[in-house]
Every structure is written in structure tokens, then in C-alpha cells.
Short mmCIF file of C-alpha atoms in Angstrom, two decimals:
data_model
loop_
_atom_site.label_atom_id
_atom_site.label_comp_id
_atom_site.label_asym_id
_atom_site.label_seq_id
_atom_site.Cartn_x
_atom_site.Cartn_y
_atom_site.Cartn_z
CA MET A 1 5.78 -1.10 0.59
CA THR A 2 8.53 -1.56 3.11
CA VAL A 3 10.90 0.69 1.27
CA GLY A 4 8.14 3.29 0.87
CA VAL A 5 7.59 3.38 4.64
CA TRP A 6 11.28 3.27 5.51
CA LEU A 7 12.47 5.86 2.99
CA PRO A 8 11.01 8.95 4.84
CA LEU A 9 12.64 7.65 8.06
CA SER A 10 16.04 7.01 6.57
CA PRO A 11 19.10 9.27 6.49
CA VAL A 12 18.37 9.91 2.76
CA ALA A 13 15.05 11.52 3.45
CA GLY A 14 16.50 15.00 4.14
CA VAL A 15 18.38 15.03 0.86
CA LEU A 16 15.18 14.02 -0.97
CA GLY A 17 13.12 16.65 0.94
CA MET A 18 10.99 14.01 2.77
CA GLN A 19 9.66 14.01 6.28
CA ALA A 20 8.31 11.20 8.49
CA LEU A 21 4.75 10.24 8.03
CA PRO A 22 2.24 10.89 10.86
CA MET A 23 1.24 7.77 12.87
CA SER A 24 -2.45 8.29 11.76
CA TYR A 25 -1.29 7.28 8.21
CA PHE A 26 -0.43 3.72 9.10
CA PRO A 27 -4.03 2.51 10.10
CA TRP A 28 -5.21 3.98 6.82
CA LEU A 29 -2.46 2.24 4.90
CA ILE A 30 -3.32 -1.17 6.51
CA GLY A 31 -7.01 -0.66 5.87
CA THR A 32 -6.49 0.30 2.26
CA LEU A 33 -4.19 -2.67 1.59
CA ALA A 34 -6.60 -5.06 3.46
CA ALA A 35 -9.46 -3.88 1.23
CA TYR A 36 -7.36 -3.76 -1.97
CA CYS A 37 -6.30 -7.39 -1.93
CA PRO A 38 -9.77 -9.02 -1.83
CA LEU A 39 -11.21 -6.48 -4.13
CA THR A 40 -8.66 -7.12 -6.83
CA GLN A 41 -9.14 -10.84 -6.47
CA GLY A 42 -12.93 -10.44 -6.81
CA VAL A 43 -12.56 -8.29 -9.93
CA LYS A 44 -10.11 -10.75 -11.47
CA SER A 45 -12.54 -13.63 -10.88
CA TRP A 46 -15.42 -11.55 -12.28
CA VAL A 47 -13.53 -10.33 -15.43
CA HIS A 48 -11.71 -13.56 -16.18
CA PRO A 49 -13.44 -16.55 -14.62
CA ALA A 50 -10.74 -19.01 -15.67
CA VAL A 51 -8.28 -17.39 -13.15
CA ARG A 52 -9.73 -19.34 -10.20
#
């Protein structure tokens, strides 16, 4: 994740045709990751109960 956020801000970004992400992207990213982690743990426990 860190590399993915850093890459568009790096000197290499111009060569790769990238541009900086808008600041409104980062709250969405944090929210998505915050929801993804417990959701995947819940699905793992539901699909494979021995994982606990």
C-alpha cells in the first residue's frame, strides 16, 4: 500500500504517466481497508471454522 500511495508522488511518476491522487481519495482508502480487514476475517471464520 505504501508503495502504491508513494509511486504517483515519486519522480518516476512522470515517466509512468501517473499523477498525484486527490486528497479525497485517502479517506475512501482508509475506510475501504478498515472494512475489508474485519470482513475477510469474518468470511474466513464462516467458511473455515477451524481457522479461529
